Coordinates of C-alpha atoms in Angstrom, one line a residue:
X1 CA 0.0 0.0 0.0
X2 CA 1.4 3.4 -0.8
X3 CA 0.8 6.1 1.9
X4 CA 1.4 9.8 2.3
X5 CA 2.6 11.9 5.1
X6 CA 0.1 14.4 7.0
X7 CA 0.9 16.3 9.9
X8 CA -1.6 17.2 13.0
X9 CA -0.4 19.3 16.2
X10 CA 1.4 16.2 17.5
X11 CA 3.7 15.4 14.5
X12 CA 3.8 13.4 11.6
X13 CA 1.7 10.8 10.6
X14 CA 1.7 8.2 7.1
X15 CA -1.9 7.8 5.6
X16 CA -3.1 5.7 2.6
X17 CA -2.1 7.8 -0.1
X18 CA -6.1 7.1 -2.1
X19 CA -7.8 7.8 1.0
X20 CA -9.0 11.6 2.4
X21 CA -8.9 11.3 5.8
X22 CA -6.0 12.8 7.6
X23 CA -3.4 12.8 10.4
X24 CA -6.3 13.0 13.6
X25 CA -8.4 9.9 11.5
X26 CA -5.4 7.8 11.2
X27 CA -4.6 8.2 14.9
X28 CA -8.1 7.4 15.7
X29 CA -8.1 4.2 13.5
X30 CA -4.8 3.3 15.3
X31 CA -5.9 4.1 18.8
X32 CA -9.0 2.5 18.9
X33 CA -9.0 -1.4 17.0
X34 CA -12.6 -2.3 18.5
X35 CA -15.5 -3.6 16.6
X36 CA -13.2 -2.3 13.6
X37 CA -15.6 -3.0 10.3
X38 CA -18.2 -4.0 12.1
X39 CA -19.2 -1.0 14.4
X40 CA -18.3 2.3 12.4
X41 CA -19.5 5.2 13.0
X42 CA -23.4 5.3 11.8
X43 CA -23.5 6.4 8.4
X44 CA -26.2 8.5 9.2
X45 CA -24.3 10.4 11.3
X46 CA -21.7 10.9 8.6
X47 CA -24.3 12.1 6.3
X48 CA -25.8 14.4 8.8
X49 CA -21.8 15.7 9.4
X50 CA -22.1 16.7 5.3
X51 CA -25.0 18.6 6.0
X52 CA -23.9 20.6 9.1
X53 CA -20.6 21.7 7.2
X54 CA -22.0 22.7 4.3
X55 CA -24.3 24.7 6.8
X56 CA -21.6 25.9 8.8
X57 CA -19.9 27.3 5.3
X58 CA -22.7 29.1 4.0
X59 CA -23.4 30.4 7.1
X60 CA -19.8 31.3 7.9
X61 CA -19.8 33.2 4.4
X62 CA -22.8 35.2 4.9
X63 CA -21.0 36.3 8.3
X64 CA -17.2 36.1 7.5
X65 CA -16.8 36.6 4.1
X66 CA -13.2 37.7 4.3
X67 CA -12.1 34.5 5.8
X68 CA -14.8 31.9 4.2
X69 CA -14.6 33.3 0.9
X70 CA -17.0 32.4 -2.1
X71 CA -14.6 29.9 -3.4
X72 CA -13.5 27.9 0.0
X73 CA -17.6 27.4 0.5
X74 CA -18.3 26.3 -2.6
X75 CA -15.1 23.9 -2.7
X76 CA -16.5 23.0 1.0
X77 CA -20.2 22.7 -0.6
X78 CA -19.5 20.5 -3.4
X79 CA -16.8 18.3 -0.9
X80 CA -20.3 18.0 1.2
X81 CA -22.6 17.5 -1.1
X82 CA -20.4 13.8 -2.1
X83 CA -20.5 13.1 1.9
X84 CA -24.3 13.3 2.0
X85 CA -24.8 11.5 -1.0
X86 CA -22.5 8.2 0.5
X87 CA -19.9 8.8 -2.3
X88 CA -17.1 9.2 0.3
X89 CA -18.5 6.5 2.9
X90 CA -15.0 4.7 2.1
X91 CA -13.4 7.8 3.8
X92 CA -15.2 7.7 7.0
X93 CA -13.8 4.4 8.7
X94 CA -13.5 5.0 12.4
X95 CA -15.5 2.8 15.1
X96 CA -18.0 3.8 17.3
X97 CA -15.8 3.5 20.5
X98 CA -13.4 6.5 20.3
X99 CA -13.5 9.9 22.2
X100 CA -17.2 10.1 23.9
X101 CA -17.4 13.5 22.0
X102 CA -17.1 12.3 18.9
X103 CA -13.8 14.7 17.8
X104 CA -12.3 12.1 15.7
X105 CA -15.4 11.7 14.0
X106 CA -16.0 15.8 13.3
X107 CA -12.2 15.6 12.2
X108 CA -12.5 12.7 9.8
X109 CA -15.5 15.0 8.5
X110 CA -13.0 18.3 8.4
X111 CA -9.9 16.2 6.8
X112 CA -12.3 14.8 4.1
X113 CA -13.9 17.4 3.8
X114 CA -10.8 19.3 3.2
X115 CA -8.6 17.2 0.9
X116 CA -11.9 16.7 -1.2
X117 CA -12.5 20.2 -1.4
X118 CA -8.6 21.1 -2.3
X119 CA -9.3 18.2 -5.0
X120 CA -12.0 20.1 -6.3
X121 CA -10.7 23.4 -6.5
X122 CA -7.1 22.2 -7.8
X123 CA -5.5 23.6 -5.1
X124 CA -4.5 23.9 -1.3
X125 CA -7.1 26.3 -0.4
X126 CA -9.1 24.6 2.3
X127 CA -7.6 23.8 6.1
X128 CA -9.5 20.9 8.1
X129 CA -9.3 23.1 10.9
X130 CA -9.2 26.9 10.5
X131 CA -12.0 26.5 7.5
X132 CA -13.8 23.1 7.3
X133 CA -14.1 23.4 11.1
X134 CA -14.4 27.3 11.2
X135 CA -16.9 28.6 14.0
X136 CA -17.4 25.1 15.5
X137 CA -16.4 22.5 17.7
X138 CA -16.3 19.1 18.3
X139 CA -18.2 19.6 21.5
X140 CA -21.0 21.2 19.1
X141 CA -21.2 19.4 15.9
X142 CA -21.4 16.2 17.3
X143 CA -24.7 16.2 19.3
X144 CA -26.2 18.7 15.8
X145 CA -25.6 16.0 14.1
X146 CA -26.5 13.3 16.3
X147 CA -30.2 15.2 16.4
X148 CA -30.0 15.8 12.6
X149 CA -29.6 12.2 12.1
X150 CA -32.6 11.1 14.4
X151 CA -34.8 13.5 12.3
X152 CA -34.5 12.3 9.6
X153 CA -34.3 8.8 11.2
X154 CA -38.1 9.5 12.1
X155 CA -39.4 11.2 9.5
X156 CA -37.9 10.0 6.8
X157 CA -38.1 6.3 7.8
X158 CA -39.7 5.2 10.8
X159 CA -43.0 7.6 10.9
X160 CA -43.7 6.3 6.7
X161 CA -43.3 2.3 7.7
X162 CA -46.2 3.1 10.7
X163 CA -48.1 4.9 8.1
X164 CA -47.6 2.0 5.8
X165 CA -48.6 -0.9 8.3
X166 CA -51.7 1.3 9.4
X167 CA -53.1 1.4 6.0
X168 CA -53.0 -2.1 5.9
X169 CA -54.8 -2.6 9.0
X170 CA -57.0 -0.3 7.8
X171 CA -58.1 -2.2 4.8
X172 CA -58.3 -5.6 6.6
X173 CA -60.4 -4.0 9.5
X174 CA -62.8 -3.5 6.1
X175 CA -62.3 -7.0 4.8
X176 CA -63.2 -8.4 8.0
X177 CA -66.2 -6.1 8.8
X178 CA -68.8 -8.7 10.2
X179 CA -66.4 -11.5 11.5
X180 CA -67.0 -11.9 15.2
X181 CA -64.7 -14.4 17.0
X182 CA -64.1 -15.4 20.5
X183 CA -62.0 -12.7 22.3
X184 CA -59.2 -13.9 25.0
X185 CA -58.2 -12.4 28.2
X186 CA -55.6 -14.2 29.8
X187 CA -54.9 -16.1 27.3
X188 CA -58.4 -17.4 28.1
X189 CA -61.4 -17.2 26.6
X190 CA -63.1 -14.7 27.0
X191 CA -66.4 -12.5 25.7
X192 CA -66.7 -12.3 21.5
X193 CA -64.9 -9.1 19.6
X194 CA -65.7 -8.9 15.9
X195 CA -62.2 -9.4 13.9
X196 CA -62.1 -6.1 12.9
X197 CA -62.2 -4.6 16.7
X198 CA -59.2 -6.9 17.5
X199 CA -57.5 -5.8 14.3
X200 CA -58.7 -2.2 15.2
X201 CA -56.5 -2.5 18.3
X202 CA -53.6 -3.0 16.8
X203 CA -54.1 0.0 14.6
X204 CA -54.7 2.2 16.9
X205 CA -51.6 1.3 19.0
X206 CA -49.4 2.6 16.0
X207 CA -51.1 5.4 15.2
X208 CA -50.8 6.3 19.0
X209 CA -47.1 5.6 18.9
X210 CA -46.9 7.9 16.3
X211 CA -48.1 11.0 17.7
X212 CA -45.5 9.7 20.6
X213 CA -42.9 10.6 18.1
X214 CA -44.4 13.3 16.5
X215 CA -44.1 15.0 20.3
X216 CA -40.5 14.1 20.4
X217 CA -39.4 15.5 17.5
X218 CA -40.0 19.2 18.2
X219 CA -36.8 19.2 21.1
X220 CA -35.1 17.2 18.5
X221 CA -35.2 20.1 15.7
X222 CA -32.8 22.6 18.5
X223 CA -29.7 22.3 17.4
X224 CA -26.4 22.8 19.4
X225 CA -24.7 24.1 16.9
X226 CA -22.7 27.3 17.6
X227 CA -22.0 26.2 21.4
X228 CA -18.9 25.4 20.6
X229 CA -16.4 23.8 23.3
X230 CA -18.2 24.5 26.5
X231 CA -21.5 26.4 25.3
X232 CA -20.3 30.1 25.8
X233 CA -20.1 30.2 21.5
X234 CA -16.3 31.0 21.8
X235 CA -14.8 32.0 18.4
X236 CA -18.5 32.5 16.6
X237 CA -19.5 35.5 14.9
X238 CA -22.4 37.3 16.1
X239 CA -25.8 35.7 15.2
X240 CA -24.0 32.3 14.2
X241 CA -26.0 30.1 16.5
X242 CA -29.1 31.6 14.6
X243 CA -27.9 31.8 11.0
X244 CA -26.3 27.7 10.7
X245 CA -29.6 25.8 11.9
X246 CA -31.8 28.3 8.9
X247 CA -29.3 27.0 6.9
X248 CA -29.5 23.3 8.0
X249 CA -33.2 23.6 7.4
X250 CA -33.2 25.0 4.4
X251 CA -30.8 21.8 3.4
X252 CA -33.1 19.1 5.3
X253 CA -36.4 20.5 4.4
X254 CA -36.9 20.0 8.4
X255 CA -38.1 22.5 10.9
X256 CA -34.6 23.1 12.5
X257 CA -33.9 25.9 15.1
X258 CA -31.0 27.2 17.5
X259 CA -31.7 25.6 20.8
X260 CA -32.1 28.6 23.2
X261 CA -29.7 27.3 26.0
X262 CA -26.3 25.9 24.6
X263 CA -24.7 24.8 28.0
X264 CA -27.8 22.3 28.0
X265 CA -27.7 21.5 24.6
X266 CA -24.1 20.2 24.6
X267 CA -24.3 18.1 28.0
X268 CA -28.0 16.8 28.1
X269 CA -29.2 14.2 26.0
X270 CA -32.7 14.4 27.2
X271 CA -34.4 15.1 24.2
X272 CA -32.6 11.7 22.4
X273 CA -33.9 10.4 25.7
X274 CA -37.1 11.2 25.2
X275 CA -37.6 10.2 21.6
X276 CA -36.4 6.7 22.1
X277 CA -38.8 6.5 24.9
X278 CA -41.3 6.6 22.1
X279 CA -39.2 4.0 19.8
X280 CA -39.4 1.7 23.1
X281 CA -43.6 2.2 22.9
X282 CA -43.4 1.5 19.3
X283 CA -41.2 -1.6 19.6
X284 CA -43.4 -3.1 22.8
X285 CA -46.6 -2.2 20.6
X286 CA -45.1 -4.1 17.6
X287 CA -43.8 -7.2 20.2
X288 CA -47.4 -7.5 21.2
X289 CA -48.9 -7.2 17.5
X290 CA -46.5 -9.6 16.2
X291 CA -47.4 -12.2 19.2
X292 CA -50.9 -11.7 18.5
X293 CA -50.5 -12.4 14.6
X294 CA -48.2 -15.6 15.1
X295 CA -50.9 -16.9 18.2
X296 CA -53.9 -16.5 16.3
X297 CA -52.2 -18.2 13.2
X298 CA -51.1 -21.0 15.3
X299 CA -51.3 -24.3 14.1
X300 CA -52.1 -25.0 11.5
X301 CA -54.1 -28.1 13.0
X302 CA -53.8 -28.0 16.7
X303 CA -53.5 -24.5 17.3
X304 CA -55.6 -21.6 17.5
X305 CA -55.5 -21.8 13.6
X306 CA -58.3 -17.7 13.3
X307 CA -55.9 -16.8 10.5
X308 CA -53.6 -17.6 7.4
X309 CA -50.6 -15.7 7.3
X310 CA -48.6 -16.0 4.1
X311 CA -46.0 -19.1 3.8
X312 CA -42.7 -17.8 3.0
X313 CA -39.9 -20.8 3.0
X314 CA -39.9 -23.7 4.6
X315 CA -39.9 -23.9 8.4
X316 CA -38.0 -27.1 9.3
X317 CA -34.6 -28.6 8.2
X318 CA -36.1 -32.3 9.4
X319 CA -39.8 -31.8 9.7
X320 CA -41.0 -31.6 6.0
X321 CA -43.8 -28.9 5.0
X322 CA -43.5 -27.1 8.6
X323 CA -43.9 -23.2 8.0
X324 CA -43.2 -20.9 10.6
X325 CA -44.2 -17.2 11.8
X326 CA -41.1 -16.1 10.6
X327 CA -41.3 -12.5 10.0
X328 CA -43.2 -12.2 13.2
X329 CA -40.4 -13.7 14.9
X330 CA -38.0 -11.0 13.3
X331 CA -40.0 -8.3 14.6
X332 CA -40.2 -9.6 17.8
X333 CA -36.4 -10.0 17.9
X334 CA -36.1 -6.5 16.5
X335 CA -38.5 -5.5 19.5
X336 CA -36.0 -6.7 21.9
X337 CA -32.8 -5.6 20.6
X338 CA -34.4 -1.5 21.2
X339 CA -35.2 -2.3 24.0
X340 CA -32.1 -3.3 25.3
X341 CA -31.0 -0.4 22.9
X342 CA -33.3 1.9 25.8
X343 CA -31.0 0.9 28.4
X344 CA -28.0 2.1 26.4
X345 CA -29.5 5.7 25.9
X346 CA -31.0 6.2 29.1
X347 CA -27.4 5.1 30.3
X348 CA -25.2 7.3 28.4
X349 CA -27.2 10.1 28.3
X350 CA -26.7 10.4 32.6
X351 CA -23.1 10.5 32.0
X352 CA -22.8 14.3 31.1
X353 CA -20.6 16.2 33.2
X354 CA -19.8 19.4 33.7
X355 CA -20.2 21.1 30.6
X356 CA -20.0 18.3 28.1
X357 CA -21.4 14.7 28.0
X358 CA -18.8 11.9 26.5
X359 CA -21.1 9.0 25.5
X360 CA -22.3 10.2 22.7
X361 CA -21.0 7.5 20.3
X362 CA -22.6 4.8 21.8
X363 CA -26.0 6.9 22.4
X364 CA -26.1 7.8 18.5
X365 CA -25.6 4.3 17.6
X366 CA -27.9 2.8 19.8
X367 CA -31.0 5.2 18.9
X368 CA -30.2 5.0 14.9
X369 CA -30.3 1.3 15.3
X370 CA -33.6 1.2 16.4
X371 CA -34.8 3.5 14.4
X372 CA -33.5 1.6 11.5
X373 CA -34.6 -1.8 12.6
X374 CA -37.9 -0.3 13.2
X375 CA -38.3 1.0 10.0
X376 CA -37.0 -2.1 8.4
X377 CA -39.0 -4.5 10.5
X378 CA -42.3 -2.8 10.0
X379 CA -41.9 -2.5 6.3
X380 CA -40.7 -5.9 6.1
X381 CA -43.9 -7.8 7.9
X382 CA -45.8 -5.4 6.1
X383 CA -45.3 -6.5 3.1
X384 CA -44.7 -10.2 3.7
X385 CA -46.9 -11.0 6.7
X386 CA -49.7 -8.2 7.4
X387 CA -50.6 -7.8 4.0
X388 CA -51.7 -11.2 3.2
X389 CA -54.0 -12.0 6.5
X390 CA -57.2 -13.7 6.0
X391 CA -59.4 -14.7 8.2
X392 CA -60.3 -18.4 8.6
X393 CA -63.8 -17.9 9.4
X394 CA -65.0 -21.1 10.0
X395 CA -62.6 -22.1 12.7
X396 CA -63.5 -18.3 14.2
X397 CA -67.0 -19.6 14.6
X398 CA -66.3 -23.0 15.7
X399 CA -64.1 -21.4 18.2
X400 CA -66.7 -18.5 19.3
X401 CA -69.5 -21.5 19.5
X402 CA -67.3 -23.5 21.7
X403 CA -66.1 -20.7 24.1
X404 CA -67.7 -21.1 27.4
X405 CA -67.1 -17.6 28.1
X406 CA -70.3 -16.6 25.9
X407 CA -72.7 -17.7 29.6
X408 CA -71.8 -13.9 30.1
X409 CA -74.9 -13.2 27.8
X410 CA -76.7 -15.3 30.3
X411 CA -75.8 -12.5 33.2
X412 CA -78.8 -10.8 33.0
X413 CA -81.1 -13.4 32.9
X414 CA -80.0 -15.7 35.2
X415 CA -77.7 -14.3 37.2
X416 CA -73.6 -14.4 37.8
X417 CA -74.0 -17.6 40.0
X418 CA -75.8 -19.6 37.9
X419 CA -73.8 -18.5 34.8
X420 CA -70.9 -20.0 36.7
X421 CA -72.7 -23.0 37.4
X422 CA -73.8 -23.3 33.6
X423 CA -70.3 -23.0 32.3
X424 CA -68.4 -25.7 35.1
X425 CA -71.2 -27.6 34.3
X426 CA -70.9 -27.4 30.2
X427 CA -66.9 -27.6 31.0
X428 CA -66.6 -30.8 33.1
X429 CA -69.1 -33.1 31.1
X430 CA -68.3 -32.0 27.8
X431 CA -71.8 -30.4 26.7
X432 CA -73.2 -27.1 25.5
X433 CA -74.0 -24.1 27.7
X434 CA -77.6 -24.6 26.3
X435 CA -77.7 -28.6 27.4
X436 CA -75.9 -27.5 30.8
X437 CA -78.2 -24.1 31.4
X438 CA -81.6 -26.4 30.3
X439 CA -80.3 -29.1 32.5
X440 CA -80.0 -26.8 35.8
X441 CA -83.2 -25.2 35.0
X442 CA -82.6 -22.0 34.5
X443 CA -84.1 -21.6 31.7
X444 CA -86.0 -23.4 29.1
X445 CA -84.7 -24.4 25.6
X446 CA -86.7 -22.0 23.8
X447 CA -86.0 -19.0 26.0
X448 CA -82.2 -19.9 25.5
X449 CA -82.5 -19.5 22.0
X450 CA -84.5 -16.1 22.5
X451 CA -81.6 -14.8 24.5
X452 CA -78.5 -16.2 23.1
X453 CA -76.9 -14.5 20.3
X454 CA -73.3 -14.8 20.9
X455 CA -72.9 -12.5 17.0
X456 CA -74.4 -9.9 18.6
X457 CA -71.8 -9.6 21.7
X458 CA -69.4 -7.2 20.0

C-alpha cells in the first residue's frame, strides 16, 4: 500500500495515499481497534456531518466573508454535497468506540472534507481546521448531528413504515367487517370481539405511537450548533448560533432551530432520551402485534389456527412442510434488541458532566439502530406477513361456538352464579351451555335461544 505523510499538532503521521482522511483519523483508526468493520460510525451520522458543514460554510460566508470566501464554501459545498450522497462513505472508517465527544469523527468530516474540497478546486485552499471546522467545535457538531440524524431517522423512515402498516390494518379491519370471533383475556377465553375490533387495536396502538414521536421530534429540531467547546459560542460570529440551523433547514427541508440554551444542549441528551422513549412504545406495541398475529395463526391443526398468514420458506430442516411465523419472529427480535437499545440511551445520556457529555457514540448508535430496525422491520412484515392476513372464518365460529365464556350473555337473565354454574357444568361433562343451562333449570330451551346470540356480543 502506498501512503502519504500528514501532519496534525502532535507530528507526523503516514496515511493511505487514495484515502482523504487525515493525520487525527489515522490516529483514531490506530488508537482505537474495537468492533473495527463491524461498528463504524453510523452512516447516518456521517451524512448528517455533510450537511452541518456545508451549513456551517454558507453560514460562515454570509458572516465572514473575508475568511470563508465564495470559493472555499463552494469547494467545501460540493466536498459536502459527495458526503451526504455516501460517495465518500470509504473515507469515513473510524469505530464507534473512540472519544465520547465524537472529535475524531468531526475531524474525519473536516480532513475529508478538506482534501476533497482542495481536489475540487485544484488547489491547497481549504484547512480541516481553520475552514472546514471554522466557527465550530467538536463539542457542538457532534450532538447537531447526532439530532439531525434522528430526524431524519423518524421522519424519513420510521414515521412512513407506521403509516404503511396502518393502512393495511385499515383495509383488513374493512375485509373483515362482520367477523366476530371469541376474544381472549388471559390467554383465556373470553367474551366475542368482531375481527375487525381486535384488528382495530392494533391499529390504533401505531397510530398512537406515532403522535408519541411526532411530540419528540419538536426538542429534537434545536440544534447545538454554535455552542462550541463548553457552550459560551467561543470564536463564533455574532448571530452564528441563529444563522447555521436556517441553513440546515433549508438543506433538510426540516423544521430546525438554534436551541435557546447551549450549555444544555451540549451536555444533556434528554431530548434523544425522550424520543427513544417513544421507539421503546413502538417496539413493545409491535412485540405484542406480532405475538398476537403468530398466536392467532397457530397451528395449523392443533393450534388456534383464526388466521392464514402467508407461507414464505420452509420452516424445518427435518420436519417436512413445517412453515413458521417467521417474520413475526423478526419483529419480535427486533422488538428486543431497542429495548435493550433503551437501556444504552438512558445510560449514556446520565453521563454528562460538567459542561459536556462523553457517551455520545454509543448513544447515536444505539438510537439510529432502532430507528433503523424499526423502519425495516415494519416494512418488512408489512409486506410479507400483514398484507396477506385472511381470516379463517369457520374455525373463528367454531371457536366462538365453543367458548364457554359466551354464559356472560346469560348475566342478565339468570344471574352471575348460575352463569358460573352453567359454564363448570358445560366444561366438566363435555356439553353445551344450552344442554348444561336447560339441565340446571334456569331456563328453558326456547328462552335460551331467544336470549342467546353470541354474534351480537361485540
Amino acid at each position: 500500500m502506498e501512503y502519504r505523510i500528514e501532519h496534525d499538532s502532535m507530528g507526523e503521521v503516514k496515511v493511505p495515499a487514495d484515502r482523504y482522511w487525515g493525520a487525527q483519523t489515522q490516529r483514531s483508526r490506530q488508537n482505537f481497534p474495537i468492533g473495527v468493520g463491524l461498528e463504524t460510525m453510523p452512516r447516518e451520522i456521517i451524512h448528517a456531518f455533510g450537511i452541518l458543514k456545508q451549513a456551517a460554510a454558507q453560514a460562515n460566508h454570509v458572516l465572514r466573508p473575508e475568511k470563508m470566501t465564495r470559493q472555499k464554501r463552494d469547494a467545501i459545498a460540493e466536498a459536502c454535497s459527495e458526503v451526504i450522497s455516501g460517495k465518500l462513505n470509504s473515507h469515513f472508517p473510524l469505530v464507534v468506540w473512540q472519544t465520547g465527544s465524537g472529535t475524531q469523527s468531526n475531524m474525519n468530516a473536516n480532513e475529508v472534507i478538506a482534501n476533497r474540497g482542495n481536489e475540487i478546486a485544484g488547489e491547497k485552499l481549504l484547512h480541516p481546521n481553520d475552514d472546514v471546522n471554522m466557527s465550530q467545535s467538536s463539542n457542538d457538531t457532534f450532538p447537531t448531528a447526532m439530532h439531525i440524524a434522528a430526524v431524519l431517522a423518524l421522519e424519513d423512515r420510521v414515521l412512513p413504515a407506521i403509516d404503511t402498516l396502518v393502512n393495511t390494518f385499515l383495509r383488513l379491519e374493512a375485509e373483515n367487517q362482520g367477523v366476530v370471533k371469541s376474544g381472549r383475556t388471559h390467554l383465556q377465553d373470553a367474551t366475542p370481539i368482531a375481527f375487525s375490533q381486535e384488528i382495530s387495536g392494533w391499529r390504533s396502538s401505531l397510530e398512537r405511537d406515532r403522535e408519541l414521536i411526532l411530540l419528540a421530534l419538536k426538542p429534537l429540531q434545536e440544534l447545538a450548533l454554535g455552542g462550541t467547546a463548553v457552550g459560551t459560542g467561543l470564536n463564533t460570529p455574532a448571530g452564528f448560533d441563529r444563522k447555521v440551523a436556517e441553513e440546515v433547514a433549508g438543506l433538510t427541508g426540516k423544521d430546525f432551530r438554534t436551541a435557546p440554551n447551549k450549555f444544555h444542549a451540549l451536555t444533556s441528551k434528554d431530548e434523544l432520551v425522550f424520543a427513544h422513549g417513544a421507539l421503546k412504545a413502538l417496539a413493545a406495541d409491535l412485540m405484542k402485534i406480532a405475538n398476537d398475529v403468530r398466536w392467532l395463526a397457530s397451528g395449523p391443526r392443533d393450534g388456534l389456527g383464526e388466521i392464514f398468514i402467508p407461507e414464505n420458506e420452509p420452516g424445518s430442516s427435518i420436519m417436512p412442510g413445517k412453515v413458521n411465523p417467521t417474520q413475526c419472529e423478526a419483529v419480535t427480535m427486533v422488538a428486543v434488541q431497542v429495548m435493550g437499545n433503551d437501556a444504552a440511551v438512558g445510560i449514556a445520556a446520565s453521563q454528562g458532566n460538567f459542561e459536556l457529555n462523553v457517551f455520545m457514540p454509543v448513544l447515536a448508535y444505539n438510537f439510529l439502530q432502532s430507528a433503523r430496525l424499526l423502519a425495516e422491520a415494519m416494512v418488512s412484515f408489512n409486506d410479507h406477513c400483514a398484507s396477506g392476513i385472511r381470516a379463517n372464518r369457520e374455525k373463528m365460529a367454531h371457536n366462538l361456538h365453543n367458548s364457554l365464556m359466551l354464559v356472560t350473555a346469560l348475566n342478565p337473565y339468570i344471574g352471575y352464579e348460575n352463569a358460573a354454574k352453567t359454564a363448570k357444568l358445560a366444561y366438566r361433562e363435555n356439553i353445551s351451555l344450552k344442554e348444561a343451562c336447560v339441565r340446571l333449570g334456569f331456563l328453558t330451551a326456547q328462552r335460551f335461544d331467544e336470549v342467546f346470540h353470541p354474534e351480537q356480543m361485540v
